[in-house]
CSV table of C-alpha atoms and ligand atoms in Angstrom, one decimal:
chain,number,residue,atom,x,y,z
A,25,UNK,CA,0.0,0.0,0.0
A,26,UNK,CA,1.5,3.3,-1.0
A,27,UNK,CA,-0.8,6.1,0.0
A,28,UNK,CA,-1.7,6.3,3.6
A,29,UNK,CA,-4.5,8.8,3.9
A,30,UNK,CA,-5.4,7.5,7.3
A,31,UNK,CA,-2.0,8.7,8.6
A,32,UNK,CA,-2.3,12.1,6.9
A,33,UNK,CA,-5.8,12.7,8.2
A,34,UNK,CA,-5.4,11.1,11.6
A,35,UNK,CA,-7.2,13.0,14.4
A,36,UNK,CA,-4.7,15.1,16.3
A,37,UNK,CA,-5.2,13.2,19.6
A,38,UNK,CA,-4.3,9.9,17.9
A,39,UNK,CA,-1.3,11.5,16.2
A,40,UNK,CA,-0.1,12.8,19.6
A,41,UNK,CA,-0.4,9.3,21.1
A,42,UNK,CA,1.6,7.8,18.2
A,43,UNK,CA,4.2,10.5,18.5
A,44,UNK,CA,4.5,10.0,22.3
A,45,UNK,CA,4.8,6.2,21.9
A,46,UNK,CA,7.5,6.7,19.3
A,47,UNK,CA,9.4,9.3,21.3
A,48,UNK,CA,9.5,7.2,24.5
A,49,UNK,CA,10.8,4.2,22.5
A,50,UNK,CA,13.4,6.4,20.8
A,51,UNK,CA,14.7,8.0,24.0
A,52,UNK,CA,15.1,4.5,25.6
A,53,UNK,CA,17.0,3.3,22.6
A,54,UNK,CA,19.3,6.3,22.2
A,55,UNK,CA,20.2,6.4,25.9
A,56,UNK,CA,21.4,2.8,25.6
A,57,UNK,CA,23.1,2.9,22.3
A,58,UNK,CA,24.6,6.4,21.7
A,59,UNK,CA,27.1,7.6,24.3
A,60,UNK,CA,26.6,11.2,23.2
A,61,UNK,CA,22.9,11.1,24.2
A,62,UNK,CA,23.6,9.3,27.5
A,63,UNK,CA,26.1,12.1,28.3
A,64,UNK,CA,23.5,14.7,27.3
A,65,UNK,CA,20.9,13.2,29.6
A,66,UNK,CA,23.3,12.5,32.5
A,67,UNK,CA,24.7,16.0,32.4
A,68,UNK,CA,21.3,17.4,33.4
A,69,UNK,CA,20.2,14.4,35.4
A,70,UNK,CA,17.5,13.6,33.0
A,71,UNK,CA,16.4,10.0,32.8
A,72,UNK,CA,14.7,8.3,29.9
A,73,UNK,CA,11.8,7.6,32.2
A,74,UNK,CA,11.3,11.3,32.6
A,75,UNK,CA,10.2,11.5,29.0
A,76,UNK,CA,6.7,10.2,29.2
A,77,UNK,CA,5.1,11.8,26.2
A,78,UNK,CA,5.6,14.3,23.4
A,79,UNK,CA,5.0,17.2,25.8
A,80,UNK,CA,8.1,16.3,27.7
A,81,UNK,CA,10.3,16.9,24.6
A,82,UNK,CA,11.4,20.4,25.7
A,83,UNK,CA,13.2,18.9,28.7
A,84,UNK,CA,15.7,17.3,26.3
A,85,UNK,CA,18.7,19.4,25.2
A,86,UNK,CA,19.2,20.4,21.5
A,87,UNK,CA,21.4,18.5,19.2
A,88,UNK,CA,23.4,20.9,17.0
A,89,UNK,CA,25.4,20.6,13.8
A,90,UNK,CA,28.6,21.0,15.9
A,91,UNK,CA,27.6,17.8,17.8
A,92,UNK,CA,27.4,16.0,14.4
A,93,UNK,CA,30.8,17.3,13.4
A,94,UNK,CA,32.4,16.4,16.8
A,95,UNK,CA,31.2,12.8,16.2
A,96,UNK,CA,32.2,12.7,12.5
A,97,UNK,CA,31.7,10.4,10.7
A,98,UNK,CA,29.8,7.6,12.5
A,99,UNK,CA,29.8,8.5,16.2
A,100,UNK,CA,26.0,9.2,16.4
A,101,UNK,CA,24.9,6.1,14.6
A,102,UNK,CA,22.5,4.1,16.8
A,103,UNK,CA,22.9,0.8,14.8
A,104,UNK,CA,26.0,-1.3,14.1
A,105,UNK,CA,27.4,-0.9,10.6
A,106,UNK,CA,26.2,-4.4,9.5
A,107,UNK,CA,22.7,-3.0,9.7
A,108,UNK,CA,23.4,0.1,7.7
A,109,UNK,CA,22.3,-0.1,4.1
A,110,UNK,CA,23.2,3.4,2.8
A,111,UNK,CA,25.3,6.4,3.8
A,112,UNK,CA,24.7,10.0,2.6
A,113,UNK,CA,26.3,13.3,3.5
A,114,UNK,CA,25.0,16.8,3.5
A,115,UNK,CA,26.0,18.8,0.5
A,116,UNK,CA,28.3,20.8,2.7
A,117,UNK,CA,26.8,24.2,1.9
A,118,UNK,CA,28.2,25.3,5.3
A,119,UNK,CA,31.5,23.6,6.2
A,120,UNK,CA,32.4,20.0,6.6
A,121,UNK,CA,29.8,17.5,5.4
A,122,UNK,CA,27.7,15.7,8.0
A,123,UNK,CA,27.4,11.9,7.5
A,124,UNK,CA,24.1,10.1,7.9
A,125,UNK,CA,23.1,6.5,7.7
A,126,UNK,CA,20.0,4.5,7.0
A,127,UNK,CA,18.8,1.0,7.9
A,128,UNK,CA,16.6,-0.9,5.4
A,129,UNK,CA,13.6,0.3,7.5
A,130,UNK,CA,14.9,3.9,7.4
A,131,UNK,CA,15.1,3.7,3.6
A,132,UNK,CA,11.5,2.5,3.5
A,133,UNK,CA,10.4,5.5,5.6
A,134,UNK,CA,12.4,7.7,3.2
A,135,UNK,CA,10.6,6.2,0.2
A,136,UNK,CA,7.2,6.5,1.9
A,137,UNK,CA,7.6,10.2,2.8
A,138,UNK,CA,8.9,11.1,-0.6
A,139,UNK,CA,6.0,9.1,-2.2
A,140,UNK,CA,3.5,11.0,0.0
A,141,UNK,CA,5.2,14.3,-1.0
A,142,UNK,CA,5.1,13.5,-4.8
A,143,UNK,CA,1.4,12.6,-4.5
A,144,UNK,CA,0.6,15.9,-2.7
A,145,UNK,CA,2.6,17.7,-5.5
A,146,UNK,CA,0.3,16.3,-8.1
A,147,UNK,CA,2.3,13.2,-9.3
A,148,UNK,CA,0.4,10.0,-9.8
A,149,UNK,CA,1.5,6.3,-10.4
A,150,UNK,CA,2.1,5.8,-14.0
A,151,UNK,CA,3.7,9.2,-14.6
A,152,UNK,CA,7.3,9.8,-15.4
A,153,UNK,CA,9.7,11.8,-13.1
A,154,UNK,CA,12.5,13.9,-14.6
A,155,UNK,CA,14.8,13.8,-11.6
A,156,UNK,CA,17.3,16.7,-12.0
A,157,UNK,CA,18.5,16.6,-8.4
A,158,UNK,CA,22.1,15.5,-8.1
A,159,UNK,CA,22.7,11.8,-7.6
A,160,UNK,CA,25.5,10.9,-5.2
A,161,UNK,CA,26.2,11.8,-1.5
A,162,UNK,CA,23.5,14.5,-1.7
A,163,UNK,CA,20.2,13.0,-0.6
A,164,UNK,CA,18.2,14.8,-3.3
A,165,UNK,CA,18.8,12.5,-6.3
A,166,UNK,CA,18.5,9.0,-4.6
A,167,UNK,CA,15.8,10.2,-2.2
A,168,UNK,CA,13.4,11.4,-4.9
A,169,UNK,CA,14.3,8.3,-6.9
A,170,UNK,CA,13.3,5.9,-4.2
A,171,UNK,CA,10.0,7.8,-3.4
A,172,UNK,CA,9.0,8.0,-7.0
A,173,UNK,CA,9.6,4.3,-7.5
A,174,UNK,CA,7.6,3.6,-4.4
A,175,UNK,CA,4.7,5.6,-5.8
A,176,UNK,CA,4.8,3.7,-9.0
A,177,UNK,CA,6.3,6.3,-11.3
A,178,UNK,CA,9.0,5.7,-13.9
A,179,UNK,CA,12.1,7.6,-12.9
A,180,UNK,CA,14.4,9.3,-15.4
A,181,UNK,CA,17.6,9.7,-13.4
A,182,UNK,CA,19.0,12.7,-15.2
A,183,UNK,CA,20.8,14.2,-12.2
A,184,UNK,CA,22.0,17.9,-12.2
A,185,UNK,CA,23.8,19.9,-14.9
A,186,UNK,CA,24.2,19.5,-18.7
A,187,UNK,CA,21.4,21.8,-19.3
A,188,UNK,CA,21.2,21.1,-23.0
A,189,UNK,CA,20.6,17.4,-22.4
A,190,UNK,CA,17.9,18.2,-19.8
A,191,UNK,CA,16.0,20.2,-22.4
A,192,UNK,CA,16.2,17.3,-24.9
A,193,UNK,CA,15.0,14.8,-22.3
A,194,UNK,CA,12.1,17.1,-21.2
A,195,UNK,CA,11.0,17.4,-24.8
A,196,UNK,CA,11.6,13.8,-26.0
A,197,UNK,CA,11.0,11.6,-22.9
A,198,UNK,CA,7.8,13.5,-22.0
A,199,UNK,CA,8.0,13.4,-18.2
A,200,UNK,CA,4.9,14.7,-16.5
A,201,UNK,CA,6.8,15.7,-13.3
A,202,UNK,CA,10.2,17.3,-12.8
A,203,UNK,CA,12.1,17.8,-9.6
A,204,UNK,CA,15.1,20.1,-9.1
A,205,UNK,CA,16.1,23.2,-7.2
A,206,UNK,CA,14.0,26.3,-7.9
A,207,UNK,CA,17.0,28.1,-9.3
A,208,UNK,CA,17.6,25.3,-11.7
A,209,UNK,CA,14.0,25.3,-12.8
A,210,UNK,CA,14.5,29.0,-13.6
A,211,UNK,CA,17.6,28.1,-15.6
A,212,UNK,CA,15.7,25.5,-17.6
A,213,UNK,CA,12.9,27.8,-18.3
A,214,UNK,CA,15.3,30.6,-19.4
A,215,UNK,CA,17.1,28.2,-21.7
A,216,UNK,CA,13.9,27.1,-23.4
A,217,UNK,CA,13.0,30.8,-23.9
A,218,UNK,CA,16.5,31.7,-25.1
A,219,UNK,CA,16.3,29.0,-27.8
A,220,UNK,CA,12.8,30.0,-28.7
A,221,UNK,CA,11.3,26.6,-27.8
A,222,UNK,CA,7.7,26.7,-26.7
A,223,UNK,CA,7.1,24.9,-23.5
A,224,UNK,CA,3.4,24.6,-24.1
A,225,UNK,CA,3.9,21.3,-25.9
A,226,UNK,CA,5.9,19.7,-23.1
A,227,UNK,CA,4.2,16.9,-21.1
A,228,UNK,CA,5.5,18.3,-17.8
A,229,UNK,CA,2.7,19.4,-15.5
A,230,UNK,CA,4.2,19.5,-12.0
A,231,UNK,CA,7.5,20.8,-10.6
A,232,UNK,CA,8.6,19.7,-7.2
A,233,UNK,CA,11.2,22.3,-6.1
A,234,UNK,CA,13.4,22.4,-3.0
A,235,UNK,CA,16.8,22.3,-1.4
A,236,UNK,CA,17.1,26.1,-1.2
A,237,UNK,CA,14.9,29.0,-0.1
A,238,UNK,CA,12.6,30.5,-2.7
A,239,UNK,CA,9.5,32.6,-2.8
A,240,UNK,CA,6.4,33.3,-5.0
A,241,UNK,CA,8.6,35.4,-7.3
A,242,UNK,CA,10.3,32.3,-8.5
A,243,UNK,CA,7.2,30.2,-8.4
A,244,UNK,CA,5.5,32.6,-10.8
A,245,UNK,CA,8.5,32.6,-13.2
A,246,UNK,CA,8.8,28.9,-13.2
A,247,UNK,CA,5.1,28.2,-13.6
A,248,UNK,CA,4.8,30.6,-16.5
A,249,UNK,CA,8.1,29.5,-18.1
A,250,UNK,CA,7.6,25.8,-17.9
A,251,UNK,CA,3.8,25.6,-17.9
A,252,UNK,CA,3.7,23.7,-14.6
A,253,UNK,CA,2.3,23.9,-11.1
A,254,UNK,CA,5.2,24.3,-8.8
A,255,UNK,CA,5.2,23.2,-5.2
A,256,UNK,CA,7.8,23.2,-2.4
A,257,UNK,CA,9.5,20.2,-1.0
A,258,UNK,CA,11.7,20.6,2.1
A,259,UNK,CA,14.2,18.4,3.8
A,260,UNK,CA,17.7,18.0,5.1
A,261,UNK,CA,20.0,15.0,5.2
A,262,UNK,CA,20.3,15.0,9.0
A,263,UNK,CA,16.5,14.4,9.3
A,264,UNK,CA,16.2,12.1,6.3
A,265,UNK,CA,16.6,14.1,3.1
A,266,UNK,CA,13.8,15.6,0.9
A,267,UNK,CA,10.3,14.7,2.0
A,268,UNK,CA,10.3,16.1,5.5
A,269,UNK,CA,7.6,18.4,4.3
A,270,UNK,CA,5.7,19.1,1.1
A,271,UNK,CA,3.2,21.7,-0.2
A,272,UNK,CA,0.0,20.4,-1.6
A,273,UNK,CA,-0.7,21.4,-5.2
A,274,UNK,CA,-4.2,22.5,-4.3
A,275,UNK,CA,-3.1,24.6,-1.3
A,276,UNK,CA,-0.2,26.5,-2.9
A,277,UNK,CA,1.1,29.4,-0.8
A,278,UNK,CA,-0.3,28.2,2.5
A,279,UNK,CA,2.7,26.3,3.6
A,280,UNK,CA,4.1,22.7,3.5
A,281,UNK,CA,2.7,19.8,5.4
A,282,UNK,CA,5.3,18.3,7.8
A,283,UNK,CA,5.0,14.5,7.9
A,284,UNK,CA,4.9,14.7,11.7
A,285,UNK,CA,4.2,11.1,12.3
A,286,UNK,CA,7.9,10.7,11.6
A,287,UNK,CA,9.4,14.2,12.1
A,288,UNK,CA,8.2,16.1,15.1
A,289,UNK,CA,8.7,19.9,14.6
A,290,UNK,CA,9.2,22.7,17.1
A,291,UNK,CA,10.0,26.3,16.4
A,292,UNK,CA,12.2,28.0,19.0
A,293,UNK,CA,13.6,31.4,19.7
A,294,UNK,CA,17.0,31.7,18.0
A,295,UNK,CA,18.7,33.3,21.0
A,296,UNK,CA,17.1,31.6,24.0
A,297,UNK,CA,16.0,28.3,22.5
A,298,UNK,CA,12.6,28.7,24.2
A,299,UNK,CA,9.7,27.0,22.2
A,300,UNK,CA,7.6,29.6,20.4
A,301,UNK,CA,3.8,29.6,19.9
A,302,UNK,CA,2.4,28.4,16.6
A,303,UNK,CA,2.7,31.1,14.0
A,304,UNK,CA,5.7,32.8,15.4
A,305,UNK,CA,8.9,32.8,13.4
A,306,UNK,CA,12.1,31.1,14.8
A,307,UNK,CA,14.5,28.2,14.3
A,308,UNK,CA,13.0,25.0,13.2
A,309,UNK,CA,13.9,22.0,15.4
A,310,UNK,CA,13.2,18.4,14.5
A,311,UNK,CA,13.0,15.1,16.4
A,312,UNK,CA,13.1,12.0,14.2
A,313,UNK,CA,10.5,9.8,15.8
A,314,UNK,CA,10.9,6.6,13.9
A,315,UNK,CA,14.4,6.4,12.4
A,316,UNK,CA,16.8,3.7,13.5
A,317,UNK,CA,20.3,4.3,12.2
A,318,UNK,CA,20.7,8.0,12.7
A,319,UNK,CA,17.9,9.3,14.9
A,320,UNK,CA,18.2,12.8,16.3
A,321,UNK,CA,16.6,14.5,19.3
A,322,UNK,CA,15.7,18.1,18.9
A,323,UNK,CA,18.0,18.8,16.0
A,324,UNK,CA,18.6,22.6,15.5
A,325,UNK,CA,18.2,23.0,11.8
A,326,UNK,CA,19.1,26.7,11.7
A,327,UNK,CA,16.3,27.2,9.2
A,328,UNK,CA,14.0,30.1,9.9
A,329,UNK,CA,10.2,29.7,9.6
A,330,UNK,CA,7.0,29.3,11.5
A,331,UNK,CA,4.7,26.2,12.0
A,332,UNK,CA,0.9,26.3,12.4
A,333,UNK,CA,-2.2,24.1,12.0
A,334,UNK,CA,-4.4,24.8,9.1
A,335,UNK,CA,-7.6,22.9,9.8
A,336,UNK,CA,-9.4,24.2,6.7
A,337,UNK,CA,-7.3,22.0,4.6
A,338,UNK,CA,-7.0,18.3,3.6
A,339,UNK,CA,-4.7,16.9,6.2
A,340,UNK,CA,-4.4,17.1,9.9
A,341,UNK,CA,-0.6,17.4,9.9
A,342,UNK,CA,1.1,20.7,10.8
A,343,UNK,CA,2.3,23.1,8.2
A,344,UNK,CA,5.5,25.1,8.0
A,345,UNK,CA,5.9,28.5,6.2
A,346,UNK,CA,8.4,28.9,3.4
A,347,UNK,CA,11.9,29.0,4.8
A,348,UNK,CA,13.2,32.6,5.0
A,349,UNK,CA,16.8,31.4,5.1
A,350,UNK,CA,19.2,29.9,7.5
A,351,UNK,CA,20.0,31.7,10.7
A,352,UNK,CA,23.7,31.7,9.6
A,353,UNK,CA,22.7,33.1,6.2
A,354,UNK,CA,21.2,36.2,7.7
A,355,UNK,CA,23.0,39.3,6.6
A,356,UNK,CA,23.4,42.2,9.0
A,357,UNK,CA,23.4,45.4,7.1
A,358,UNK,CA,24.0,48.5,9.0
A,359,UNK,CA,22.5,46.7,12.0
A,360,UNK,CA,19.4,45.5,10.2
A,361,UNK,CA,18.8,41.8,9.8
A,362,UNK,CA,18.2,40.8,6.2
A,363,UNK,CA,17.5,37.5,4.3
A,364,UNK,CA,17.8,37.6,0.5
A,365,UNK,CA,14.3,36.1,0.3
A,366,UNK,CA,12.9,39.4,1.7
A,367,UNK,CA,14.4,41.2,-1.4
A,368,UNK,CA,13.0,38.5,-3.6
A,369,UNK,CA,9.5,39.1,-2.3
A,370,UNK,CA,9.8,42.9,-3.1
A,371,UNK,CA,11.1,42.1,-6.6
A,372,UNK,CA,8.0,39.9,-7.0
A,373,UNK,CA,5.7,42.8,-6.0
A,374,UNK,CA,7.4,45.2,-8.4
A,375,UNK,CA,6.2,44.6,-12.0
A,376,UNK,CA,8.6,44.3,-14.9
A,377,UNK,CA,11.4,42.5,-13.1
A,378,UNK,CA,12.5,38.9,-13.5
A,379,UNK,CA,13.2,36.6,-10.5
A,380,UNK,CA,16.9,36.3,-11.6
A,381,UNK,CA,18.7,38.4,-9.1
A,382,UNK,CA,21.5,38.5,-6.6
A,383,UNK,CA,22.7,40.7,-3.8
A,384,UNK,CA,26.2,42.1,-3.7
A,385,UNK,CA,27.3,43.2,-0.3
A,386,UNK,CA,30.3,45.5,0.1
A,387,UNK,CA,31.9,47.9,2.5
A,388,UNK,CA,32.0,51.4,1.0
A,389,UNK,CA,33.7,54.0,3.2
A,390,UNK,CA,33.2,51.7,6.1
A,391,UNK,CA,29.5,51.4,5.5
A,392,UNK,CA,27.7,48.3,4.4
A,393,UNK,CA,26.3,48.7,1.0
A,394,UNK,CA,23.9,46.3,-0.8
A,395,UNK,CA,23.5,46.3,-4.6
A,396,UNK,CA,20.6,44.4,-6.0
A,397,UNK,CA,21.4,43.1,-9.4
A,398,UNK,CA,18.2,42.0,-11.1
A,399,UNK,CA,17.4,41.2,-14.7
A,400,UNK,CA,14.6,42.8,-16.7
A,401,UNK,CA,13.4,42.7,-20.3
A,402,UNK,CA,12.8,46.4,-20.4
A,403,UNK,CA,15.2,47.9,-22.9
A,404,UNK,CA,15.4,51.7,-22.7
A,405,UNK,CA,17.5,53.5,-20.2
A,406,UNK,CA,14.6,55.6,-19.0
A,407,UNK,CA,12.5,52.5,-18.4
A,408,UNK,CA,15.3,50.9,-16.5
A,409,UNK,CA,15.8,54.0,-14.4
A,410,UNK,CA,12.2,54.0,-13.6
A,411,UNK,CA,12.2,50.4,-12.6
A,412,UNK,CA,15.3,50.8,-10.5
A,413,UNK,CA,13.7,53.8,-8.7
A,414,UNK,CA,10.5,51.9,-8.0
A,415,UNK,CA,12.3,48.9,-6.6
A,416,UNK,CA,14.6,51.1,-4.5
A,417,UNK,CA,11.7,52.9,-2.8
A,418,UNK,CA,9.8,49.7,-2.3
A,419,UNK,CA,12.8,48.0,-0.6
A,420,UNK,CA,13.3,51.1,1.6
A,421,UNK,CA,9.6,51.1,2.6
A,422,UNK,CA,9.3,47.4,3.3
A,423,UNK,CA,12.7,46.4,4.6
A,424,UNK,CA,13.9,49.7,5.8
A,425,UNK,CA,17.2,49.7,4.0
A,426,UNK,CA,18.5,51.8,1.2
A,427,UNK,CA,20.0,49.7,-1.5
A,428,UNK,CA,21.6,50.3,-4.9
A,429,UNK,CA,19.8,48.8,-7.8
A,430,UNK,CA,21.5,47.6,-11.0
A,431,UNK,CA,19.1,46.5,-13.7
A,432,UNK,CA,20.8,43.9,-15.9
A,433,UNK,CA,20.1,42.5,-19.3
A,434,UNK,CA,18.4,39.1,-19.5
A,435,UNK,CA,21.0,36.3,-19.1
A,436,UNK,CA,23.7,38.3,-17.4
A,437,UNK,CA,23.4,37.1,-13.9
A,438,UNK,CA,25.1,33.6,-13.1
A,439,UNK,CA,22.7,30.7,-13.5
A,440,UNK,CA,22.3,27.6,-11.3
A,441,UNK,CA,23.9,24.5,-12.7
A,442,UNK,CA,21.6,22.3,-10.6
A,443,UNK,CA,23.1,22.7,-7.2
A,444,UNK,CA,22.2,25.3,-4.6
A,445,UNK,CA,22.6,28.8,-6.0
A,446,UNK,CA,24.3,31.5,-4.0
A,447,UNK,CA,22.0,34.5,-4.2
A,448,UNK,CA,24.4,36.6,-2.1
A,449,UNK,CA,27.9,37.7,-2.8
A,450,UNK,CA,29.3,39.1,0.4
A,451,UNK,CA,32.5,40.9,-0.3
A,452,UNK,CA,32.9,42.4,3.1
A,453,UNK,CA,35.3,39.9,4.6
A,454,UNK,CA,37.3,39.0,1.6
B,516,ADP,P1,23.5,21.3,3.4
B,516,ADP,O1,23.3,21.8,4.8
B,516,ADP,O2,24.9,21.0,3.2
B,516,ADP,O3,23.0,22.2,2.4
B,516,ADP,P2,21.4,19.4,2.8
B,516,ADP,O4,21.6,19.0,1.4
B,516,ADP,O5,20.9,18.4,3.7
B,516,ADP,O6,22.7,20.0,3.4
B,516,ADP,O7,20.4,20.7,2.8
B,516,ADP,C1,19.5,20.9,3.8
B,516,ADP,C2,19.2,22.4,3.8
B,516,ADP,O8,18.8,22.9,2.6
B,516,ADP,C3,18.1,22.7,4.8
B,516,ADP,O9,18.5,22.7,6.1
B,516,ADP,C4,17.6,24.1,4.3
B,516,ADP,O10,18.5,25.1,4.7
B,516,ADP,C5,17.8,24.0,2.8
B,516,ADP,N1,16.5,23.6,2.2
B,516,ADP,C6,16.1,22.3,1.8
B,516,ADP,N2,14.9,22.4,1.2
B,516,ADP,C7,14.5,23.7,1.3
B,516,ADP,C8,13.3,24.3,0.9
B,516,ADP,N3,12.3,23.7,0.3
B,516,ADP,N4,13.2,25.7,1.1
B,516,ADP,C9,14.2,26.3,1.7
B,516,ADP,N5,15.4,25.7,2.1
B,516,ADP,C10,15.5,24.4,1.9
């Protein structure tokens, strides 16, 4: 059985009972098998028996990326190597990669949550998936592959890069679904346009985009450019990979469902670590309730968002808002906190600009200066000047910062090759 609507619509009380049961089992297991967790508990005189249900979770200390690094590569594994069936590592966007492992059962959970995610994105058994996530240590490629196979799709394992070949496959192999990073979906859509190839005749209907922060500006561009419905998939290797949460194609813009029977979320204050009420923005923290090889208690993802219940929709599981950025990606500009996605949103609300942009941050006479490079089709200098002035004043009004605007010709800002695209070039410390 693939689709488990009963899990996705389970009444909250039952879901809480399931989560509590899974958490207490997990705590017992980790205390016995992972010395790091025993030490964490012992240090504050917490005993596994003190964790009686999911409401006791906040008694447990956080696990942080540095803890993973300190136990590199296998020190936090909770199963012996002869039970591990796969090893992945984070893409290392920030520092040394973190290594994660999966038992056969973990791989089955991975397949299941990705299958659920694809289904919510609009994919159906019998469709073909153009998988342009990288295959390899990164969880994206193999993770989407397994879930699509589980759902009953035919996978086209294209992997990232070689854009020309991607266009050919999209045209000739006729996949109904594509998955890749949002910035790479932009690249593909731009390339079709540049070559004058109409995307109306493509079979592709759904794009499942994730692995980096993005907003409706990019959604609009990709949906119009590729003639698809684009939804968000979120995940991180430490928790499992893609498929921790997914936006439903009929509920676009209202957040992504977190598959909370497996991944219990909290949002906490980034400075104090105190749990925040639903709807408030902070750091997302996950406890993996059912994983065996590499379970984590209260893992500090560093991703900034809010979580909330949305009972007007199809499922009972909690939703998360789009990720604003990582806490360590936050720029501090003349004392003001800034995520590039905030600028992306303003670009979206200003007509005439494409969602191809980047921020250049420099020190000019000891002052932080941000230049927004953004592409536009507008040709005349006057039109460009007007666009720039409009964007500048909107940014000032909504973000409170004065930025320089540089309107660029289409195609002049670096494009994603399939990995995660750096939208910020911070030249201050180089
Ligand atoms: P790395 O930390 O090396 O990038 P991963 O490949 O595991 O390792 O990436 C996970 C991270 O990617 C998440 O913690 C988050 O910052 C980002 N990410 C993944 N999916 C999304 C998404 N849909 N929206 C925003 N950010 C995302």
